[in-house]
């Protein structure tokens, strides 16, 4: 079969060969790094990521450094130390990374380690695997020199104890503030990191979308990258970040791709989801997009020497 005929035969649904982006035709920006992060603590993360880029770091180094900044921040109650624990008072962390070669590393249900994003990177670089969970992930971290610490701070313990009195189910958008950092470095290469303590007071053992490659984060160095924040269960069911990148491959702008991925969720919930999901997307040509389901969402963009916070309203607001 000739190549043209093959394309005709396989042109089903919305994926027509005409609309597929030809990676080789994308204009790759050189010496114009972009850092895009979720939520307002993304501003500080962007500063760290930019610092890493200035010091010669590549996109992966910068994304890791950005994510580490949020993990270290004790005031941030949804990432790393100071993150809200599960219903039993254990802080369990999920994180993943992807680099420009399509390599991926991930940890889930990791306890007592301050920088899960760095453990995820170690999994990617030093093992044959993509994902380590729980006790195995902790042992791997310790054997690689990561120190064990108590991640439950005085403040997060106090808040958990207060919650224990009512055990009120937290509505997901109350505490869901994962950080994802998407970076394009000066060569134009893409990488990303995503890290969270997940849903506050979650069921013991619960893991969200953040460490799942394709859900919380996806990077395809030919097309673009995307990351999610919000109710992980719903992101997983639609393979959200992978979907956003594939929609960009099909010719959608980063914003259209984020919106279309959310429309699938809206449809699944008969037009009325009662939770939040936010996506950020960075296309290989340096353009970015973002969209959220409801209420509002903030992302931090560092580009052309400016680091700014942007607030957007939900598709259903
Ligand atoms: C999760 N997606 O564990 C994460 C939490 C989150 O904004 O994104 N918060 O479901």
PDB file of C-alpha atoms and ligand atoms in Angstrom:
ATOM      1  CA  UNK A   1       0.000   0.000   0.000  1.00  0.00           C
ATOM      2  CA  UNK A   2       1.316   3.438  -0.884  1.00  0.00           C
ATOM      3  CA  UNK A   3       1.899   5.803   2.012  1.00  0.00           C
ATOM      4  CA  UNK A   4      -0.872   8.132   0.758  1.00  0.00           C
ATOM      5  CA  UNK A   5      -3.379   5.283   0.493  1.00  0.00           C
ATOM      6  CA  UNK A   6      -2.450   4.051   3.928  1.00  0.00           C
ATOM      7  CA  UNK A   7      -3.226   7.462   5.355  1.00  0.00           C
ATOM      8  CA  UNK A   8      -6.572   7.511   3.527  1.00  0.00           C
ATOM      9  CA  UNK A   9      -7.457   4.097   4.866  1.00  0.00           C
ATOM     10  CA  UNK A  10      -6.556   5.017   8.412  1.00  0.00           C
ATOM     11  CA  UNK A  11      -8.283   8.393   8.443  1.00  0.00           C
ATOM     12  CA  UNK A  12     -10.963   7.698  10.998  1.00  0.00           C
ATOM     13  CA  UNK A  13     -12.746   9.961  13.414  1.00  0.00           C
ATOM     14  CA  UNK A  14     -11.198  13.335  14.031  1.00  0.00           C
ATOM     15  CA  UNK A  15      -7.686  12.143  13.284  1.00  0.00           C
ATOM     16  CA  UNK A  16      -7.202  13.078   9.671  1.00  0.00           C
ATOM     17  CA  UNK A  17      -3.713  13.101   8.237  1.00  0.00           C
ATOM     18  CA  UNK A  18      -4.210  16.703   7.220  1.00  0.00           C
ATOM     19  CA  UNK A  19      -4.641  17.836  10.800  1.00  0.00           C
ATOM     20  CA  UNK A  20      -1.688  15.940  12.205  1.00  0.00           C
ATOM     21  CA  UNK A  21       1.183  18.224  13.096  1.00  0.00           C
ATOM     22  CA  UNK A  22       4.335  17.345  11.258  1.00  0.00           C
ATOM     23  CA  UNK A  23       6.942  17.482  13.982  1.00  0.00           C
ATOM     24  CA  UNK A  24       9.681  18.380  11.521  1.00  0.00           C
ATOM     25  CA  UNK A  25       7.788  21.550  10.524  1.00  0.00           C
ATOM     26  CA  UNK A  26       7.425  22.957  14.025  1.00  0.00           C
ATOM     27  CA  UNK A  27       9.578  26.018  14.486  1.00  0.00           C
ATOM     28  CA  UNK A  28      11.623  25.232  17.584  1.00  0.00           C
ATOM     29  CA  UNK A  29      12.526  28.332  19.576  1.00  0.00           C
ATOM     30  CA  UNK A  30      16.220  28.522  20.401  1.00  0.00           C
ATOM     31  CA  UNK A  31      17.562  30.433  23.400  1.00  0.00           C
ATOM     32  CA  UNK A  32      14.021  31.249  24.519  1.00  0.00           C
ATOM     33  CA  UNK A  33      13.386  29.091  27.569  1.00  0.00           C
ATOM     34  CA  UNK A  34       9.851  28.716  28.871  1.00  0.00           C
ATOM     35  CA  UNK A  35       8.823  27.545  32.344  1.00  0.00           C
ATOM     36  CA  UNK A  36       5.149  26.909  33.026  1.00  0.00           C
ATOM     37  CA  UNK A  37       3.922  25.790  36.451  1.00  0.00           C
ATOM     38  CA  UNK A  38       0.634  25.215  38.222  1.00  0.00           C
ATOM     39  CA  UNK A  39      -0.810  27.495  40.904  1.00  0.00           C
ATOM     40  CA  UNK A  40       0.657  30.539  42.598  1.00  0.00           C
ATOM     41  CA  UNK A  41       3.560  28.664  44.189  1.00  0.00           C
ATOM     42  CA  UNK A  42       4.560  28.067  40.576  1.00  0.00           C
ATOM     43  CA  UNK A  43       6.049  31.574  40.634  1.00  0.00           C
ATOM     44  CA  UNK A  44       8.743  30.547  43.118  1.00  0.00           C
ATOM     45  CA  UNK A  45       9.208  27.224  41.352  1.00  0.00           C
ATOM     46  CA  UNK A  46       9.751  29.073  38.077  1.00  0.00           C
ATOM     47  CA  UNK A  47      12.473  31.209  39.655  1.00  0.00           C
ATOM     48  CA  UNK A  48      14.345  28.056  40.724  1.00  0.00           C
ATOM     49  CA  UNK A  49      13.846  26.443  37.334  1.00  0.00           C
ATOM     50  CA  UNK A  50      15.146  29.554  35.571  1.00  0.00           C
ATOM     51  CA  UNK A  51      18.153  29.636  37.893  1.00  0.00           C
ATOM     52  CA  UNK A  52      18.941  26.065  36.942  1.00  0.00           C
ATOM     53  CA  UNK A  53      18.660  26.908  33.227  1.00  0.00           C
ATOM     54  CA  UNK A  54      20.960  29.904  33.657  1.00  0.00           C
ATOM     55  CA  UNK A  55      23.493  27.668  35.371  1.00  0.00           C
ATOM     56  CA  UNK A  56      23.572  25.379  32.372  1.00  0.00           C
ATOM     57  CA  UNK A  57      20.879  22.931  33.450  1.00  0.00           C
ATOM     58  CA  UNK A  58      18.715  21.292  30.830  1.00  0.00           C
ATOM     59  CA  UNK A  59      14.906  21.109  30.824  1.00  0.00           C
ATOM     60  CA  UNK A  60      14.891  18.084  33.150  1.00  0.00           C
ATOM     61  CA  UNK A  61      17.256  19.704  35.666  1.00  0.00           C
ATOM     62  CA  UNK A  62      15.125  22.831  35.689  1.00  0.00           C
ATOM     63  CA  UNK A  63      11.787  21.020  36.060  1.00  0.00           C
ATOM     64  CA  UNK A  64      13.188  19.013  38.975  1.00  0.00           C
ATOM     65  CA  UNK A  65      14.575  22.113  40.711  1.00  0.00           C
ATOM     66  CA  UNK A  66      11.259  23.918  40.288  1.00  0.00           C
ATOM     67  CA  UNK A  67       9.278  21.023  41.753  1.00  0.00           C
ATOM     68  CA  UNK A  68      11.759  20.671  44.633  1.00  0.00           C
ATOM     69  CA  UNK A  69      11.071  24.263  45.610  1.00  0.00           C
ATOM     70  CA  UNK A  70       7.394  23.483  46.256  1.00  0.00           C
ATOM     71  CA  UNK A  71       8.291  20.211  47.998  1.00  0.00           C
ATOM     72  CA  UNK A  72      10.480  22.106  50.482  1.00  0.00           C
ATOM     73  CA  UNK A  73       7.871  24.732  51.278  1.00  0.00           C
ATOM     74  CA  UNK A  74       6.283  23.837  54.614  1.00  0.00           C
ATOM     75  CA  UNK A  75       3.505  26.362  54.062  1.00  0.00           C
ATOM     76  CA  UNK A  76       2.365  24.512  50.973  1.00  0.00           C
ATOM     77  CA  UNK A  77      -0.164  22.001  52.307  1.00  0.00           C
ATOM     78  CA  UNK A  78      -0.503  19.932  49.166  1.00  0.00           C
ATOM     79  CA  UNK A  79       3.090  19.102  48.206  1.00  0.00           C
ATOM     80  CA  UNK A  80       6.015  17.541  50.089  1.00  0.00           C
ATOM     81  CA  UNK A  81       6.745  18.441  53.700  1.00  0.00           C
ATOM     82  CA  UNK A  82       3.726  20.101  55.305  1.00  0.00           C
ATOM     83  CA  UNK A  83       1.423  18.348  52.821  1.00  0.00           C
ATOM     84  CA  UNK A  84      -1.886  17.144  54.228  1.00  0.00           C
ATOM     85  CA  UNK A  85      -1.673  13.523  55.400  1.00  0.00           C
ATOM     86  CA  UNK A  86      -4.046  10.672  54.649  1.00  0.00           C
ATOM     87  CA  UNK A  87      -6.911   9.746  56.985  1.00  0.00           C
ATOM     88  CA  UNK A  88      -4.475   7.907  59.272  1.00  0.00           C
ATOM     89  CA  UNK A  89      -2.055  10.797  59.553  1.00  0.00           C
ATOM     90  CA  UNK A  90       0.570   9.493  57.107  1.00  0.00           C
ATOM     91  CA  UNK A  91       1.961  11.920  54.549  1.00  0.00           C
ATOM     92  CA  UNK A  92       2.172   9.838  51.364  1.00  0.00           C
ATOM     93  CA  UNK A  93       3.675  11.418  48.292  1.00  0.00           C
ATOM     94  CA  UNK A  94       3.306  10.882  44.556  1.00  0.00           C
ATOM     95  CA  UNK A  95       5.623  12.292  41.886  1.00  0.00           C
ATOM     96  CA  UNK A  96       6.871  11.706  38.377  1.00  0.00           C
ATOM     97  CA  UNK A  97       9.226  13.111  35.764  1.00  0.00           C
ATOM     98  CA  UNK A  98       9.659  12.783  32.004  1.00  0.00           C
ATOM     99  CA  UNK A  99      12.628  13.949  29.980  1.00  0.00           C
ATOM    100  CA  UNK A 100      13.139  14.972  26.378  1.00  0.00           C
ATOM    101  CA  UNK A 101      14.101  11.445  25.322  1.00  0.00           C
ATOM    102  CA  UNK A 102      10.750  10.089  26.428  1.00  0.00           C
ATOM    103  CA  UNK A 103      12.231   8.510  29.557  1.00  0.00           C
ATOM    104  CA  UNK A 104       9.996   8.446  32.610  1.00  0.00           C
ATOM    105  CA  UNK A 105      10.330   7.838  36.338  1.00  0.00           C
ATOM    106  CA  UNK A 106       7.768   7.780  39.072  1.00  0.00           C
ATOM    107  CA  UNK A 107       7.149   7.106  42.745  1.00  0.00           C
ATOM    108  CA  UNK A 108       3.831   6.647  44.484  1.00  0.00           C
ATOM    109  CA  UNK A 109       2.736   6.265  48.098  1.00  0.00           C
ATOM    110  CA  UNK A 110       6.238   7.266  49.172  1.00  0.00           C
ATOM    111  CA  UNK A 111       6.675   8.201  52.833  1.00  0.00           C
ATOM    112  CA  UNK A 112       9.286  10.087  54.857  1.00  0.00           C
ATOM    113  CA  UNK A 113      11.277  11.404  51.930  1.00  0.00           C
ATOM    114  CA  UNK A 114      11.421  15.144  51.320  1.00  0.00           C
ATOM    115  CA  UNK A 115      11.982  15.153  47.571  1.00  0.00           C
ATOM    116  CA  UNK A 116       9.908  12.490  45.813  1.00  0.00           C
ATOM    117  CA  UNK A 117      10.533  14.224  42.493  1.00  0.00           C
ATOM    118  CA  UNK A 118      14.259  13.516  42.826  1.00  0.00           C
ATOM    119  CA  UNK A 119      13.559   9.899  43.735  1.00  0.00           C
ATOM    120  CA  UNK A 120      11.377   9.661  40.615  1.00  0.00           C
ATOM    121  CA  UNK A 121      14.276  11.007  38.572  1.00  0.00           C
ATOM    122  CA  UNK A 122      16.613   8.417  40.125  1.00  0.00           C
ATOM    123  CA  UNK A 123      14.134   5.669  39.232  1.00  0.00           C
ATOM    124  CA  UNK A 124      14.193   6.975  35.661  1.00  0.00           C
ATOM    125  CA  UNK A 125      17.953   7.285  35.397  1.00  0.00           C
ATOM    126  CA  UNK A 126      19.291   4.449  37.554  1.00  0.00           C
ATOM    127  CA  UNK A 127      16.815   1.584  37.205  1.00  0.00           C
ATOM    128  CA  UNK A 128      15.213  -0.374  34.373  1.00  0.00           C
ATOM    129  CA  UNK A 129      11.802   0.560  35.718  1.00  0.00           C
ATOM    130  CA  UNK A 130       9.390   3.445  35.492  1.00  0.00           C
ATOM    131  CA  UNK A 131       7.582   3.259  38.801  1.00  0.00           C
ATOM    132  CA  UNK A 132       8.369   2.293  42.390  1.00  0.00           C
ATOM    133  CA  UNK A 133       5.769   2.448  45.127  1.00  0.00           C
ATOM    134  CA  UNK A 134       5.467   2.493  48.906  1.00  0.00           C
ATOM    135  CA  UNK A 135       8.036   0.673  50.964  1.00  0.00           C
ATOM    136  CA  UNK A 136      10.079  -0.330  47.915  1.00  0.00           C
ATOM    137  CA  UNK A 137      10.291   3.275  46.795  1.00  0.00           C
ATOM    138  CA  UNK A 138      11.335   4.376  50.288  1.00  0.00           C
ATOM    139  CA  UNK A 139      14.024   1.673  50.501  1.00  0.00           C
ATOM    140  CA  UNK A 140      15.303   2.659  47.063  1.00  0.00           C
ATOM    141  CA  UNK A 141      15.450   6.311  48.135  1.00  0.00           C
ATOM    142  CA  UNK A 142      17.303   5.546  51.371  1.00  0.00           C
ATOM    143  CA  UNK A 143      19.768   3.275  49.614  1.00  0.00           C
ATOM    144  CA  UNK A 144      20.490   6.179  47.264  1.00  0.00           C
ATOM    145  CA  UNK A 145      21.304   8.570  50.071  1.00  0.00           C
ATOM    146  CA  UNK A 146      17.957  10.296  50.592  1.00  0.00           C
ATOM    147  CA  UNK A 147      17.455  11.112  54.277  1.00  0.00           C
ATOM    148  CA  UNK A 148      14.320  10.001  56.095  1.00  0.00           C
ATOM    149  CA  UNK A 149      12.405  12.780  57.786  1.00  0.00           C
ATOM    150  CA  UNK A 150       9.007  13.314  59.365  1.00  0.00           C
ATOM    151  CA  UNK A 151       6.883  15.101  56.770  1.00  0.00           C
ATOM    152  CA  UNK A 152       4.007  15.840  59.132  1.00  0.00           C
ATOM    153  CA  UNK A 153       4.651  19.341  60.463  1.00  0.00           C
ATOM    154  CA  UNK A 154       3.163  20.732  63.671  1.00  0.00           C
ATOM    155  CA  UNK A 155       0.712  22.712  61.596  1.00  0.00           C
ATOM    156  CA  UNK A 156      -0.393  19.858  59.332  1.00  0.00           C
ATOM    157  CA  UNK A 157      -0.737  17.562  62.364  1.00  0.00           C
ATOM    158  CA  UNK A 158      -2.930  20.115  64.119  1.00  0.00           C
ATOM    159  CA  UNK A 159      -5.149  20.479  61.075  1.00  0.00           C
ATOM    160  CA  UNK A 160      -5.419  16.704  60.650  1.00  0.00           C
ATOM    161  CA  UNK A 161      -6.402  16.316  64.335  1.00  0.00           C
ATOM    162  CA  UNK A 162      -9.057  18.967  63.834  1.00  0.00           C
ATOM    163  CA  UNK A 163     -10.326  17.093  60.779  1.00  0.00           C
ATOM    164  CA  UNK A 164     -10.465  13.840  62.800  1.00  0.00           C
ATOM    165  CA  UNK A 165     -13.203  15.345  64.962  1.00  0.00           C
ATOM    166  CA  UNK A 166     -15.620  15.599  62.033  1.00  0.00           C
ATOM    167  CA  UNK A 167     -14.025  13.398  59.368  1.00  0.00           C
ATOM    168  CA  UNK A 168     -15.798  15.589  56.867  1.00  0.00           C
ATOM    169  CA  UNK A 169     -15.009  14.451  53.339  1.00  0.00           C
ATOM    170  CA  UNK A 170     -12.897  17.176  51.830  1.00  0.00           C
ATOM    171  CA  UNK A 171     -14.245  18.330  48.525  1.00  0.00           C
ATOM    172  CA  UNK A 172     -11.370  17.791  46.139  1.00  0.00           C
ATOM    173  CA  UNK A 173     -10.961  21.400  45.060  1.00  0.00           C
ATOM    174  CA  UNK A 174     -10.445  22.495  48.682  1.00  0.00           C
ATOM    175  CA  UNK A 175      -6.951  21.114  48.960  1.00  0.00           C
ATOM    176  CA  UNK A 176      -5.877  19.977  45.548  1.00  0.00           C
ATOM    177  CA  UNK A 177      -2.848  21.984  44.623  1.00  0.00           C
ATOM    178  CA  UNK A 178      -0.305  19.756  42.970  1.00  0.00           C
ATOM    179  CA  UNK A 179       2.695  21.396  41.390  1.00  0.00           C
ATOM    180  CA  UNK A 180       3.607  20.526  37.837  1.00  0.00           C
ATOM    181  CA  UNK A 181       6.497  22.221  36.092  1.00  0.00           C
ATOM    182  CA  UNK A 182       6.851  22.113  32.306  1.00  0.00           C
ATOM    183  CA  UNK A 183      10.110  23.400  30.864  1.00  0.00           C
ATOM    184  CA  UNK A 184      11.487  24.140  27.438  1.00  0.00           C
ATOM    185  CA  UNK A 185      15.211  24.799  27.598  1.00  0.00           C
ATOM    186  CA  UNK A 186      17.386  26.960  25.366  1.00  0.00           C
ATOM    187  CA  UNK A 187      17.891  24.107  22.908  1.00  0.00           C
ATOM    188  CA  UNK A 188      14.123  23.785  22.596  1.00  0.00           C
ATOM    189  CA  UNK A 189      13.996  20.462  24.450  1.00  0.00           C
ATOM    190  CA  UNK A 190      11.084  19.648  26.745  1.00  0.00           C
ATOM    191  CA  UNK A 191      10.841  17.971  30.148  1.00  0.00           C
ATOM    192  CA  UNK A 192       8.443  18.023  33.062  1.00  0.00           C
ATOM    193  CA  UNK A 193       7.884  17.151  36.712  1.00  0.00           C
ATOM    194  CA  UNK A 194       4.793  16.687  38.828  1.00  0.00           C
ATOM    195  CA  UNK A 195       4.631  16.222  42.609  1.00  0.00           C
ATOM    196  CA  UNK A 196       1.919  16.163  45.273  1.00  0.00           C
ATOM    197  CA  UNK A 197       0.733  14.918  48.639  1.00  0.00           C
ATOM    198  CA  UNK A 198      -2.605  14.260  46.930  1.00  0.00           C
ATOM    199  CA  UNK A 199      -6.124  14.516  48.216  1.00  0.00           C
ATOM    200  CA  UNK A 200      -6.165  15.693  51.843  1.00  0.00           C
ATOM    201  CA  UNK A 201      -7.144  12.996  54.348  1.00  0.00           C
ATOM    202  CA  UNK A 202      -7.467  10.463  51.546  1.00  0.00           C
ATOM    203  CA  UNK A 203      -8.022   6.770  52.122  1.00  0.00           C
ATOM    204  CA  UNK A 204      -4.816   5.076  53.251  1.00  0.00           C
ATOM    205  CA  UNK A 205      -3.143   3.689  50.145  1.00  0.00           C
ATOM    206  CA  UNK A 206      -4.868   6.033  47.694  1.00  0.00           C
ATOM    207  CA  UNK A 207      -2.736   7.164  44.755  1.00  0.00           C
ATOM    208  CA  UNK A 208      -3.850   9.889  42.357  1.00  0.00           C
ATOM    209  CA  UNK A 209      -2.945  10.856  38.825  1.00  0.00           C
ATOM    210  CA  UNK A 210       0.252  12.729  39.624  1.00  0.00           C
ATOM    211  CA  UNK A 211       2.672   9.760  39.455  1.00  0.00           C
ATOM    212  CA  UNK A 212       0.865   8.113  36.530  1.00  0.00           C
ATOM    213  CA  UNK A 213       2.682   8.809  33.274  1.00  0.00           C
ATOM    214  CA  UNK A 214       0.150  10.125  30.774  1.00  0.00           C
ATOM    215  CA  UNK A 215      -2.264  11.220  33.484  1.00  0.00           C
ATOM    216  CA  UNK A 216      -0.529  13.721  35.770  1.00  0.00           C
ATOM    217  CA  UNK A 217       2.206  14.458  33.224  1.00  0.00           C
ATOM    218  CA  UNK A 218       3.192  13.680  29.678  1.00  0.00           C
ATOM    219  CA  UNK A 219       6.086  14.932  27.597  1.00  0.00           C
ATOM    220  CA  UNK A 220       6.605  14.240  23.918  1.00  0.00           C
ATOM    221  CA  UNK A 221       9.654  16.145  22.752  1.00  0.00           C
ATOM    222  CA  UNK A 222       8.335  16.247  19.172  1.00  0.00           C
ATOM    223  CA  UNK A 223       5.010  17.876  19.988  1.00  0.00           C
ATOM    224  CA  UNK A 224       4.686  19.256  23.492  1.00  0.00           C
ATOM    225  CA  UNK A 225       4.034  18.562  27.125  1.00  0.00           C
ATOM    226  CA  UNK A 226       1.055  18.733  29.462  1.00  0.00           C
ATOM    227  CA  UNK A 227       0.299  18.331  33.146  1.00  0.00           C
ATOM    228  CA  UNK A 228      -2.733  18.120  35.363  1.00  0.00           C
ATOM    229  CA  UNK A 229      -3.928  19.300  38.721  1.00  0.00           C
ATOM    230  CA  UNK A 230      -7.204  18.554  40.417  1.00  0.00           C
ATOM    231  CA  UNK A 231      -9.195  15.414  41.022  1.00  0.00           C
ATOM    232  CA  UNK A 232      -6.767  12.667  40.058  1.00  0.00           C
ATOM    233  CA  UNK A 233      -9.358   9.930  39.711  1.00  0.00           C
ATOM    234  CA  UNK A 234     -11.016  11.786  36.847  1.00  0.00           C
ATOM    235  CA  UNK A 235      -7.704  12.685  35.202  1.00  0.00           C
ATOM    236  CA  UNK A 236      -6.686   9.021  35.251  1.00  0.00           C
ATOM    237  CA  UNK A 237      -9.969   7.893  33.671  1.00  0.00           C
ATOM    238  CA  UNK A 238      -9.391  10.180  30.687  1.00  0.00           C
ATOM    239  CA  UNK A 239      -5.604   9.751  30.538  1.00  0.00           C
ATOM    240  CA  UNK A 240      -5.585  13.531  30.675  1.00  0.00           C
ATOM    241  CA  UNK A 241      -2.065  14.753  30.002  1.00  0.00           C
ATOM    242  CA  UNK A 242      -1.434  12.245  27.230  1.00  0.00           C
ATOM    243  CA  UNK A 243      -4.730  13.284  25.685  1.00  0.00           C
ATOM    244  CA  UNK A 244      -3.777  16.969  25.747  1.00  0.00           C
ATOM    245  CA  UNK A 245      -0.470  16.223  23.982  1.00  0.00           C
ATOM    246  CA  UNK A 246      -2.171  14.020  21.399  1.00  0.00           C
ATOM    247  CA  UNK A 247      -4.733  16.729  20.715  1.00  0.00           C
ATOM    248  CA  UNK A 248      -1.863  19.142  20.078  1.00  0.00           C
ATOM    249  CA  UNK A 249      -0.429  16.560  17.691  1.00  0.00           C
ATOM    250  CA  UNK A 250      -3.769  16.639  15.894  1.00  0.00           C
ATOM    251  CA  UNK A 251      -3.360  20.343  15.332  1.00  0.00           C
ATOM    252  CA  UNK A 252      -5.133  21.884  18.319  1.00  0.00           C
ATOM    253  CA  UNK A 253      -3.543  24.853  20.010  1.00  0.00           C
ATOM    254  CA  UNK A 254      -2.367  24.220  23.593  1.00  0.00           C
ATOM    255  CA  UNK A 255      -5.480  25.964  24.924  1.00  0.00           C
ATOM    256  CA  UNK A 256      -7.886  24.128  22.628  1.00  0.00           C
ATOM    257  CA  UNK A 257      -6.241  20.850  23.603  1.00  0.00           C
ATOM    258  CA  UNK A 258      -6.692  21.560  27.336  1.00  0.00           C
ATOM    259  CA  UNK A 259     -10.316  22.552  26.741  1.00  0.00           C
ATOM    260  CA  UNK A 260     -11.110  19.486  24.652  1.00  0.00           C
ATOM    261  CA  UNK A 261      -9.634  17.161  27.294  1.00  0.00           C
ATOM    262  CA  UNK A 262     -11.879  18.837  29.872  1.00  0.00           C
ATOM    263  CA  UNK A 263     -14.927  18.563  27.625  1.00  0.00           C
ATOM    264  CA  UNK A 264     -14.537  14.781  27.724  1.00  0.00           C
ATOM    265  CA  UNK A 265     -14.760  14.959  31.525  1.00  0.00           C
ATOM    266  CA  UNK A 266     -17.772  17.257  31.358  1.00  0.00           C
ATOM    267  CA  UNK A 267     -19.499  14.810  29.026  1.00  0.00           C
ATOM    268  CA  UNK A 268     -18.769  11.875  31.331  1.00  0.00           C
ATOM    269  CA  UNK A 269     -20.456  13.822  34.106  1.00  0.00           C
ATOM    270  CA  UNK A 270     -23.510  14.846  32.086  1.00  0.00           C
ATOM    271  CA  UNK A 271     -22.406  18.416  31.853  1.00  0.00           C
ATOM    272  CA  UNK A 272     -22.149  18.947  35.569  1.00  0.00           C
ATOM    273  CA  UNK A 273     -18.941  17.806  37.273  1.00  0.00           C
ATOM    274  CA  UNK A 274     -18.651  18.949  40.888  1.00  0.00           C
ATOM    275  CA  UNK A 275     -14.873  18.883  41.060  1.00  0.00           C
ATOM    276  CA  UNK A 276     -11.896  20.701  39.639  1.00  0.00           C
ATOM    277  CA  UNK A 277      -9.345  19.736  37.019  1.00  0.00           C
ATOM    278  CA  UNK A 278      -6.822  22.142  35.551  1.00  0.00           C
ATOM    279  CA  UNK A 279      -4.431  21.495  32.681  1.00  0.00           C
ATOM    280  CA  UNK A 280      -1.351  23.327  31.528  1.00  0.00           C
ATOM    281  CA  UNK A 281       0.221  22.662  28.145  1.00  0.00           C
ATOM    282  CA  UNK A 282       3.406  23.756  26.405  1.00  0.00           C
ATOM    283  CA  UNK A 283       3.806  23.178  22.693  1.00  0.00           C
ATOM    284  CA  UNK A 284       7.167  22.566  21.061  1.00  0.00           C
ATOM    285  CA  UNK A 285       6.961  25.964  19.338  1.00  0.00           C
ATOM    286  CA  UNK A 286       7.009  27.649  22.766  1.00  0.00           C
ATOM    287  CA  UNK A 287       3.300  28.534  22.924  1.00  0.00           C
ATOM    288  CA  UNK A 288       1.351  27.646  26.034  1.00  0.00           C
ATOM    289  CA  UNK A 289      -2.235  27.065  27.031  1.00  0.00           C
ATOM    290  CA  UNK A 290      -4.286  26.283  30.089  1.00  0.00           C
ATOM    291  CA  UNK A 291      -7.891  25.557  31.012  1.00  0.00           C
ATOM    292  CA  UNK A 292      -9.833  24.407  34.054  1.00  0.00           C
ATOM    293  CA  UNK A 293     -13.248  22.906  34.612  1.00  0.00           C
ATOM    294  CA  UNK A 294     -14.769  25.144  37.253  1.00  0.00           C
ATOM    295  CA  UNK A 295     -14.173  28.091  39.543  1.00  0.00           C
ATOM    296  CA  UNK A 296     -10.732  29.415  38.707  1.00  0.00           C
ATOM    297  CA  UNK A 297      -7.154  28.263  38.355  1.00  0.00           C
ATOM    298  CA  UNK A 298      -3.789  29.951  38.342  1.00  0.00           C
ATOM    299  CA  UNK A 299      -0.640  29.175  36.470  1.00  0.00           C
ATOM    300  CA  UNK A 300       2.779  30.822  36.514  1.00  0.00           C
ATOM    301  CA  UNK A 301       4.574  31.500  33.264  1.00  0.00           C
ATOM    302  CA  UNK A 302       8.189  32.527  32.954  1.00  0.00           C
ATOM    303  CA  UNK A 303       9.076  33.611  29.451  1.00  0.00           C
ATOM    304  CA  UNK A 304      11.072  36.399  27.810  1.00  0.00           C
ATOM    305  CA  UNK A 305      12.542  37.446  31.145  1.00  0.00           C
ATOM    306  CA  UNK A 306       9.157  37.846  32.890  1.00  0.00           C
ATOM    307  CA  UNK A 307       7.661  35.574  35.527  1.00  0.00           C
ATOM    308  CA  UNK A 308       3.945  36.207  35.952  1.00  0.00           C
ATOM    309  CA  UNK A 309       0.875  34.624  37.491  1.00  0.00           C
ATOM    310  CA  UNK A 310      -2.225  34.245  35.319  1.00  0.00           C
ATOM    311  CA  UNK A 311      -5.714  33.544  36.593  1.00  0.00           C
ATOM    312  CA  UNK A 312      -8.283  31.848  34.383  1.00  0.00           C
ATOM    313  CA  UNK A 313     -11.941  31.018  34.923  1.00  0.00           C
ATOM    314  CA  UNK A 314     -13.362  27.540  34.541  1.00  0.00           C
ATOM    315  CA  UNK A 315     -15.108  26.412  31.350  1.00  0.00           C
ATOM    316  CA  UNK A 316     -18.254  25.996  33.432  1.00  0.00           C
ATOM    317  CA  UNK A 317     -17.935  29.146  35.541  1.00  0.00           C
TER     318      UNK A 317
HETATM  319  C1  LIG B   1      -4.311  14.028  43.096  1.00  0.00           C
HETATM  320  N1  LIG B   1      -4.097  15.470  41.211  1.00  0.00           N
HETATM  321  O1  LIG B   1      -3.703  13.404  43.961  1.00  0.00           O
HETATM  322  C2  LIG B   1      -3.669  15.270  42.570  1.00  0.00           C
HETATM  323  C3  LIG B   1      -3.946  16.379  43.466  1.00  0.00           C
HETATM  324  C4  LIG B   1      -3.917  17.701  42.831  1.00  0.00           C
HETATM  325  O2  LIG B   1      -4.249  19.925  42.765  1.00  0.00           O
HETATM  326  O3  LIG B   1      -3.742  17.893  41.703  1.00  0.00           O
HETATM  327  N2  LIG B   1      -4.121  18.778  43.438  1.00  0.00           N
HETATM  328  O4  LIG B   1      -5.422  13.714  42.711  1.00  0.00           O
END
